[in-house]
PDB file of C-alpha atoms in Angstrom:
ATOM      1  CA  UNK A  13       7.184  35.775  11.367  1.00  0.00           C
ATOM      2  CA  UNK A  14       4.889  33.884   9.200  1.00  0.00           C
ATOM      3  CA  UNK A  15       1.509  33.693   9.840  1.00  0.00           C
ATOM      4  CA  UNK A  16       0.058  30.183  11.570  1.00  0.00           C
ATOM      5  CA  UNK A  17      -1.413  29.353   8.190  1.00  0.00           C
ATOM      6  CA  UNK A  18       2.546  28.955   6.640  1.00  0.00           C
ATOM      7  CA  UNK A  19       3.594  27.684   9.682  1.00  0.00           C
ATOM      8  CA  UNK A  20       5.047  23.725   9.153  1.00  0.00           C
ATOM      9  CA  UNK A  21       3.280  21.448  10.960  1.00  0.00           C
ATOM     10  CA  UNK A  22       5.568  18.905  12.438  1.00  0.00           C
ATOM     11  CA  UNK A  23       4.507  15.800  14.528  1.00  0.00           C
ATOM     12  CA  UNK A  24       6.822  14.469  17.197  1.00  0.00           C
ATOM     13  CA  UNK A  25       6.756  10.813  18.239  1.00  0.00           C
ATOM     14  CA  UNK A  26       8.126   9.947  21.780  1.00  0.00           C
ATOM     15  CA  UNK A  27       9.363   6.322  21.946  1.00  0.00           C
ATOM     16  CA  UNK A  28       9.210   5.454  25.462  1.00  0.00           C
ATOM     17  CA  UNK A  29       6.753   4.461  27.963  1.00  0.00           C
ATOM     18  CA  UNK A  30       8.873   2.612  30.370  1.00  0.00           C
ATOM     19  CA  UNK A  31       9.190   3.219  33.767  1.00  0.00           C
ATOM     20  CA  UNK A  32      10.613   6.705  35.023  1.00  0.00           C
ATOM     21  CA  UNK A  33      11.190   7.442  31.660  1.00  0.00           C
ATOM     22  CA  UNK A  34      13.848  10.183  29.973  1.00  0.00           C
ATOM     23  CA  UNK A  35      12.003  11.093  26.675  1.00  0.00           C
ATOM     24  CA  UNK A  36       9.469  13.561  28.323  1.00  0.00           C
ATOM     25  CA  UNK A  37      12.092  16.079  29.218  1.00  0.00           C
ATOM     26  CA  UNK A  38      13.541  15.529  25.815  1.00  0.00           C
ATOM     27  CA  UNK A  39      10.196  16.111  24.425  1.00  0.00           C
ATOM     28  CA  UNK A  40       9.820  19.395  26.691  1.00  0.00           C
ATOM     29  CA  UNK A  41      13.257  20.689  25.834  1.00  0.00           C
ATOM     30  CA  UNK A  42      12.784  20.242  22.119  1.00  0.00           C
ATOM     31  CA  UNK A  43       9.208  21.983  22.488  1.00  0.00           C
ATOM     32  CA  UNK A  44      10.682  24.908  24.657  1.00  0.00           C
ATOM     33  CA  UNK A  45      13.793  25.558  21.831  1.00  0.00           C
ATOM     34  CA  UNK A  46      11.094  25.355  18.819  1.00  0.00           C
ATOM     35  CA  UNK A  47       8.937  27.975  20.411  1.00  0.00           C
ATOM     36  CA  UNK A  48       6.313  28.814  18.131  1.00  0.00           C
ATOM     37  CA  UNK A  49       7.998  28.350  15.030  1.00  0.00           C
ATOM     38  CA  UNK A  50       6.416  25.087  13.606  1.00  0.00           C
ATOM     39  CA  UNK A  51       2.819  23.787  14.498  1.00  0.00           C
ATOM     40  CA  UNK A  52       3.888  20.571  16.497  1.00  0.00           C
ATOM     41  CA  UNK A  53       2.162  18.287  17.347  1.00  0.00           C
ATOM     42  CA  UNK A  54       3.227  15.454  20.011  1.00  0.00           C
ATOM     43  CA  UNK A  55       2.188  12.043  19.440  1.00  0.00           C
ATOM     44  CA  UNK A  56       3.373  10.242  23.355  1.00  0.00           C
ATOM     45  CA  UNK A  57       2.650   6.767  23.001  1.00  0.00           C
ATOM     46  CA  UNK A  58       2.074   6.875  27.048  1.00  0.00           C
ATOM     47  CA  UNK A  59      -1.100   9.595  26.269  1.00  0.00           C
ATOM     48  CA  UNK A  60      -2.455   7.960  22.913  1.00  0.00           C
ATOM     49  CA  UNK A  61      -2.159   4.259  24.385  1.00  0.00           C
ATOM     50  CA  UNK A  62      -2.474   2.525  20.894  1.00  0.00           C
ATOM     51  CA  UNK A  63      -2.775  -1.380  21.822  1.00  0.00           C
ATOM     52  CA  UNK A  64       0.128  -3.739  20.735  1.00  0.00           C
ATOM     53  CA  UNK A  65      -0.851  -4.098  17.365  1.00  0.00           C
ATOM     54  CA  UNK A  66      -2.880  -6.144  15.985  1.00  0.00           C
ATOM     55  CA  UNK A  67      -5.024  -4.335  13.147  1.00  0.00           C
ATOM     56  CA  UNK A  68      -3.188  -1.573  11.581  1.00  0.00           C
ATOM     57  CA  UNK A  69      -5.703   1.314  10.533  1.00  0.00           C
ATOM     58  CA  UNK A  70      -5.327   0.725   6.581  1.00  0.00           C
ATOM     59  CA  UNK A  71      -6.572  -2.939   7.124  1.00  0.00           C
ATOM     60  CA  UNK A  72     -10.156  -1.346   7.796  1.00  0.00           C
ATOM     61  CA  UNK A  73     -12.019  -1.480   5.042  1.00  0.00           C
ATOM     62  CA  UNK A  74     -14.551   0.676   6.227  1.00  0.00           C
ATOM     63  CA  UNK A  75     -12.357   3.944   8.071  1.00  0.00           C
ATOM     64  CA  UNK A  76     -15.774   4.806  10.289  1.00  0.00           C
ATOM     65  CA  UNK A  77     -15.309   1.499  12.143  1.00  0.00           C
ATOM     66  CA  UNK A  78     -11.656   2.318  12.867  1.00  0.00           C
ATOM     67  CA  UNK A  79     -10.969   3.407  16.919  1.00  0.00           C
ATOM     68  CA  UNK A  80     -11.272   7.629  16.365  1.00  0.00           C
ATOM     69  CA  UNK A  81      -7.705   7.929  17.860  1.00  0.00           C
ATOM     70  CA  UNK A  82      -6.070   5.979  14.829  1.00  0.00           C
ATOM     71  CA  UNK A  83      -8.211   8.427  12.666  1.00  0.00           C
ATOM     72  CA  UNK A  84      -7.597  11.480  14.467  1.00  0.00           C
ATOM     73  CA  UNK A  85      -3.200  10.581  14.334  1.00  0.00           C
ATOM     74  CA  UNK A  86      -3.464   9.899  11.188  1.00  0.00           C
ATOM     75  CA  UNK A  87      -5.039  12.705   9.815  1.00  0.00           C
ATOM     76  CA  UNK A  88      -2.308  14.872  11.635  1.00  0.00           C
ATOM     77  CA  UNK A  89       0.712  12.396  10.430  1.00  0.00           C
ATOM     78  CA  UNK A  90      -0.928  12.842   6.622  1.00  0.00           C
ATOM     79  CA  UNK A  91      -0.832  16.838   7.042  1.00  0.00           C
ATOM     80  CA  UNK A  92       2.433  16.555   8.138  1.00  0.00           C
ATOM     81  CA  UNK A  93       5.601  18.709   6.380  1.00  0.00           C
ATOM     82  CA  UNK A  94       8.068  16.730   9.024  1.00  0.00           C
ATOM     83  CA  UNK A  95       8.595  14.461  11.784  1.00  0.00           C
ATOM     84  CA  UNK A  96      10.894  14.422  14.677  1.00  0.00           C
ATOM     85  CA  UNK A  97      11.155  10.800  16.181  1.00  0.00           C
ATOM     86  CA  UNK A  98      12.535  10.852  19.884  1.00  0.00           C
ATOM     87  CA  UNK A  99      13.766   7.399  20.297  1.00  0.00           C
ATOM     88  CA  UNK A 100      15.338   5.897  23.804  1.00  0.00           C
ATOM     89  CA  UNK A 101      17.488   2.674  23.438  1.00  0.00           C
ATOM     90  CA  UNK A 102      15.736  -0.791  24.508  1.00  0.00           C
ATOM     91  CA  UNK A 103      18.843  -3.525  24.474  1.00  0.00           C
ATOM     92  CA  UNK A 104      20.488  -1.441  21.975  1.00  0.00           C
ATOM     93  CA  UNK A 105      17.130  -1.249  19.447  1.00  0.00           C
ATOM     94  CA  UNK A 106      14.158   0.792  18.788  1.00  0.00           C
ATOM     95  CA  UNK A 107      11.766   0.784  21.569  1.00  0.00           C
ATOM     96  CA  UNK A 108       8.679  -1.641  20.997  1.00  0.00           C
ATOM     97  CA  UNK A 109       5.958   1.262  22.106  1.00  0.00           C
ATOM     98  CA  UNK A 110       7.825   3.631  19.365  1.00  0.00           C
ATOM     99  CA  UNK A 111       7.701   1.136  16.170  1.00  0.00           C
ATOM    100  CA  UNK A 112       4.275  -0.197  17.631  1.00  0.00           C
ATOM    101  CA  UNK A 113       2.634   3.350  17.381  1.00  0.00           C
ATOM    102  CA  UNK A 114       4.260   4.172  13.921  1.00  0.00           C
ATOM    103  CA  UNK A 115       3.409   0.496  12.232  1.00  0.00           C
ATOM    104  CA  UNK A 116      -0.548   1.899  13.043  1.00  0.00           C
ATOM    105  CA  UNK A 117      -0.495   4.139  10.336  1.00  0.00           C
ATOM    106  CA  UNK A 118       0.721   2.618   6.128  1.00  0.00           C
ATOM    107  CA  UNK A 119       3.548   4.249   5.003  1.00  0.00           C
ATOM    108  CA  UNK A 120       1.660   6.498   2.419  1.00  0.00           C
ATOM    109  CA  UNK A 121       0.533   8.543   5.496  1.00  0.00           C
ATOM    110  CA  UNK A 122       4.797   9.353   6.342  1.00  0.00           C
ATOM    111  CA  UNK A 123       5.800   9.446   2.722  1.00  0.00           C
ATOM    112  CA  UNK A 124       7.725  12.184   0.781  1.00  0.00           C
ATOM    113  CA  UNK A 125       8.920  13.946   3.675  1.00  0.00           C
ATOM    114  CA  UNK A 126      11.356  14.059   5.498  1.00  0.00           C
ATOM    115  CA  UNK A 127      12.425  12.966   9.627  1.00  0.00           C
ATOM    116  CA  UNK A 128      14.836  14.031  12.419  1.00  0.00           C
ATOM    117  CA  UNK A 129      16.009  11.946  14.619  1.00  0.00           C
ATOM    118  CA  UNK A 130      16.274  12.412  18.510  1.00  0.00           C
ATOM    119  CA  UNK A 131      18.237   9.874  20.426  1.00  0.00           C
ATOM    120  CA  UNK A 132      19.298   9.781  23.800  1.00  0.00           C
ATOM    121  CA  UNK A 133      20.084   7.536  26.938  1.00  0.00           C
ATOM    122  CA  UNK A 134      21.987   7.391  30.445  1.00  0.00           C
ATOM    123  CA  UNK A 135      25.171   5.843  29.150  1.00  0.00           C
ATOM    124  CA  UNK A 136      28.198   7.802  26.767  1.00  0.00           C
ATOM    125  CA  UNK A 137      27.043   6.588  22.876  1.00  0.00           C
ATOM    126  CA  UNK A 138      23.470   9.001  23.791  1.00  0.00           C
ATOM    127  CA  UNK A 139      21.598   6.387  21.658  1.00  0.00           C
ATOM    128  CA  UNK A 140      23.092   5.873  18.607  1.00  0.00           C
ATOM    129  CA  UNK A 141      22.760   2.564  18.249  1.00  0.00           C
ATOM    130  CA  UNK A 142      19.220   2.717  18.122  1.00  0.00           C
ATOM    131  CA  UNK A 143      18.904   5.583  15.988  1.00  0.00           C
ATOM    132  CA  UNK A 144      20.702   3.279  13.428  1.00  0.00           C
ATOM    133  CA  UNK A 145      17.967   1.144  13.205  1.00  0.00           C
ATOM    134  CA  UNK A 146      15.390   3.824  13.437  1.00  0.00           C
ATOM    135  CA  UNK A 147      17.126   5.604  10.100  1.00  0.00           C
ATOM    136  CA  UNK A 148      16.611   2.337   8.076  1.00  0.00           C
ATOM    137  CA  UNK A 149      13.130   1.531  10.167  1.00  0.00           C
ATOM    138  CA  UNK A 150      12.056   5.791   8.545  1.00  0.00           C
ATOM    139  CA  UNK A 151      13.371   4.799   5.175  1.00  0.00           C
ATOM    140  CA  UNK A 152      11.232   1.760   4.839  1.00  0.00           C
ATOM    141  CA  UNK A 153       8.144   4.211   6.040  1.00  0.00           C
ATOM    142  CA  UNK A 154       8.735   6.463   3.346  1.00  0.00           C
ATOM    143  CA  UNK A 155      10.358   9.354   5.561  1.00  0.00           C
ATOM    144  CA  UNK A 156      14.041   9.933   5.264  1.00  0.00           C
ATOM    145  CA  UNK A 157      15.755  11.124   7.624  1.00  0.00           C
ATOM    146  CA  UNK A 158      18.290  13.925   7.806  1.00  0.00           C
ATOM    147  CA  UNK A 159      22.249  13.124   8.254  1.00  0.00           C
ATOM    148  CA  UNK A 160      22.611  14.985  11.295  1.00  0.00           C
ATOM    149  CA  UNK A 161      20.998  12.934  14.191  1.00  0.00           C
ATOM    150  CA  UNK A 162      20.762  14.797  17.553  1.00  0.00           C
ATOM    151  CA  UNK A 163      22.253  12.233  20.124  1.00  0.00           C
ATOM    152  CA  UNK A 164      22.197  13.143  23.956  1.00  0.00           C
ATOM    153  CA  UNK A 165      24.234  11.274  26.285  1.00  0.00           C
ATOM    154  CA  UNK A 166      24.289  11.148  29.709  1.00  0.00           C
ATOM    155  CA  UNK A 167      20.524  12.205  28.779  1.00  0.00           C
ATOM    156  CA  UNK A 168      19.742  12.837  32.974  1.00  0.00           C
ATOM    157  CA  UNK A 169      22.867  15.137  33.100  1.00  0.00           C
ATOM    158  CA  UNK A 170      22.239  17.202  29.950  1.00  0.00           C
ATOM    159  CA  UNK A 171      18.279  18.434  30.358  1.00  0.00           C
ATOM    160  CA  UNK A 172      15.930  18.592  33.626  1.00  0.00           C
ATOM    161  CA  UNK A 173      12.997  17.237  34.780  1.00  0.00           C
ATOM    162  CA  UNK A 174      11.273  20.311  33.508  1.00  0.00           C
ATOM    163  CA  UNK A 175      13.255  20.608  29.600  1.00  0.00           C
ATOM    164  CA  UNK A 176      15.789  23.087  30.688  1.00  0.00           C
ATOM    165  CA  UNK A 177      19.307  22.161  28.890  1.00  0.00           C
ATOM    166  CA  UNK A 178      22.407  21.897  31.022  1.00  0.00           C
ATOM    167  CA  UNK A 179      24.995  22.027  28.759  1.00  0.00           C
ATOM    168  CA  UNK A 180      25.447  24.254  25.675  1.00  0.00           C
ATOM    169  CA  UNK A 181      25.347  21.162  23.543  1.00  0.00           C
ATOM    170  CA  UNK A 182      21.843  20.727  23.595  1.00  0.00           C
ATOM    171  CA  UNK A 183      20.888  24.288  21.998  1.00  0.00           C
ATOM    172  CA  UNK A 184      23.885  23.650  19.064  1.00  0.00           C
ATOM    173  CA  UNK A 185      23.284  20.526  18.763  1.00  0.00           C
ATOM    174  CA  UNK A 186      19.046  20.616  18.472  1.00  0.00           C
ATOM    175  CA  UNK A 187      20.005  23.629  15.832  1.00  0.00           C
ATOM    176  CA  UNK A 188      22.156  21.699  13.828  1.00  0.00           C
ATOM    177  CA  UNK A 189      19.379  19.069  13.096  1.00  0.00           C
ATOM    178  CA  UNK A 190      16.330  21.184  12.827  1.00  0.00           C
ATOM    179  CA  UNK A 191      18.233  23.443  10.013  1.00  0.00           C
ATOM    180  CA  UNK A 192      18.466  20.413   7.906  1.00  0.00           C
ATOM    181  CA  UNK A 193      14.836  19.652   8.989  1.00  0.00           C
ATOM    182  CA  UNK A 194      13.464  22.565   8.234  1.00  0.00           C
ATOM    183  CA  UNK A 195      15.326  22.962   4.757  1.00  0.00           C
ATOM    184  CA  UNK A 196      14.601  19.729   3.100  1.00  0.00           C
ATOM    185  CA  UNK A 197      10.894  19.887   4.777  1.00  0.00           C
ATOM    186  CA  UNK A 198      10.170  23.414   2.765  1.00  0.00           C
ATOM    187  CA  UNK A 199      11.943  22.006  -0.395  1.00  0.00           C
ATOM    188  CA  UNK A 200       9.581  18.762  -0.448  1.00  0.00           C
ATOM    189  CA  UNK A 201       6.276  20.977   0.452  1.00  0.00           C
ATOM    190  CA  UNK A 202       7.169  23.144  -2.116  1.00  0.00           C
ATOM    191  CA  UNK A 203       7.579  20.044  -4.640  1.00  0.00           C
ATOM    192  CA  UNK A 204       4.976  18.235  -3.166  1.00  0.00           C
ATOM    193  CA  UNK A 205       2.749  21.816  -3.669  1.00  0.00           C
ATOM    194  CA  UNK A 206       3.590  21.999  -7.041  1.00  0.00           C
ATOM    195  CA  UNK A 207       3.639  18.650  -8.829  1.00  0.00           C
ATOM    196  CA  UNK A 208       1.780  15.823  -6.084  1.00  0.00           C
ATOM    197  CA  UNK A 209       3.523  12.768  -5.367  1.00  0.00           C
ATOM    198  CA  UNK A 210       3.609   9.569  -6.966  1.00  0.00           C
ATOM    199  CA  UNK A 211       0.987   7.339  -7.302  1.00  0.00           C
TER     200      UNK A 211
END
């Protein structure tokens, strides 16, 4: 295995903060299945409790005036190599607490790399609907996401309170998105590595 200096470092953003929320066992599941392979990082909008915006953190002028958390995410969403985005459905749409903690940071911080997406919900479409949204929502950011979007439906039935999966679906289907992940995240550090990005 590679040493923690080669390791990718990944950030994962939990959308949710809404009452006797879902996403934390999603969260724990995904954490549990990626082991020690990747140097994640979870950004839980519940923990971090960014206000609704109001002053994004490239609108200071001056970066030492800017609240230390914004400074302190950022600097881990800049040394980024990928980003998985758990994302609940609100009325069929991207949960507010999700886009408000990603719209803190410009989109030169997300750029040139690349995004899974995580949806899930109680109901039978596991999400989808926002994740729609969230793909062209990534795009605009800079961060593409990867075709294959891990949707869980029936979210309470699939994983516990505590990550454990409860279905062989979850396993497959996590694998099946964090091989594309983790392919076109080496392939654009490697690139990035050897020739920058665009100015």
């Amino acid at each position: 295995m590679a040493g923690a200096a080669n390791k990718l470092k990944v950030v994962m953003f939990l959308g949710s903060v809404r009452e006797n929320r879902l996403g934390l066992r999603v969260a724990k599941f995904i954490q549990s299945q990626l082991g020690t392979k990747y140097d994640l990082a979870l950004f839980d909008p519940q923990e971090i409790d960014l206000p609704l915006l109001k002053k994004p953190l490239h609108f200071y002028k001056d970066r030492a005036e800017a609240p230390k958390a914004l400074v302190e995410c950022e600097m881990k969403i800049k040394e980024a190599d990928a980003f998985i985005v758990v994302t609940a459905e609100y009325n069929h749409s991207i949960p507010p607490a999700l886009s408000n903690m990603m719209d803190h940071f410009p989109g030169s911080s997300y750029s040139y790399k690349p995004a899974g997406i995580v949806c899930y919900s109680p109901g039978i479409y596991g999400g989808m609907r926002a994740a729609m949204q969230l793909r062209a929502f990534l795009g605009e950011l800079g961060t593409l996401s990867v075709s294959n979007i891990f949707g869980i439906p029936e979210v309470h039935k699939s994983i516990d309170e505590n990550g454990k999966p409860l279905n062989d679906h979850m396993v497959s289907g996590l694998n099946r998105m964090i091989t594309q992940l983790d392919w076109h995240a080496n392939a654009m550090k490697n690139h990035r590595d050897k020739f920058g990005v665009p100015k």
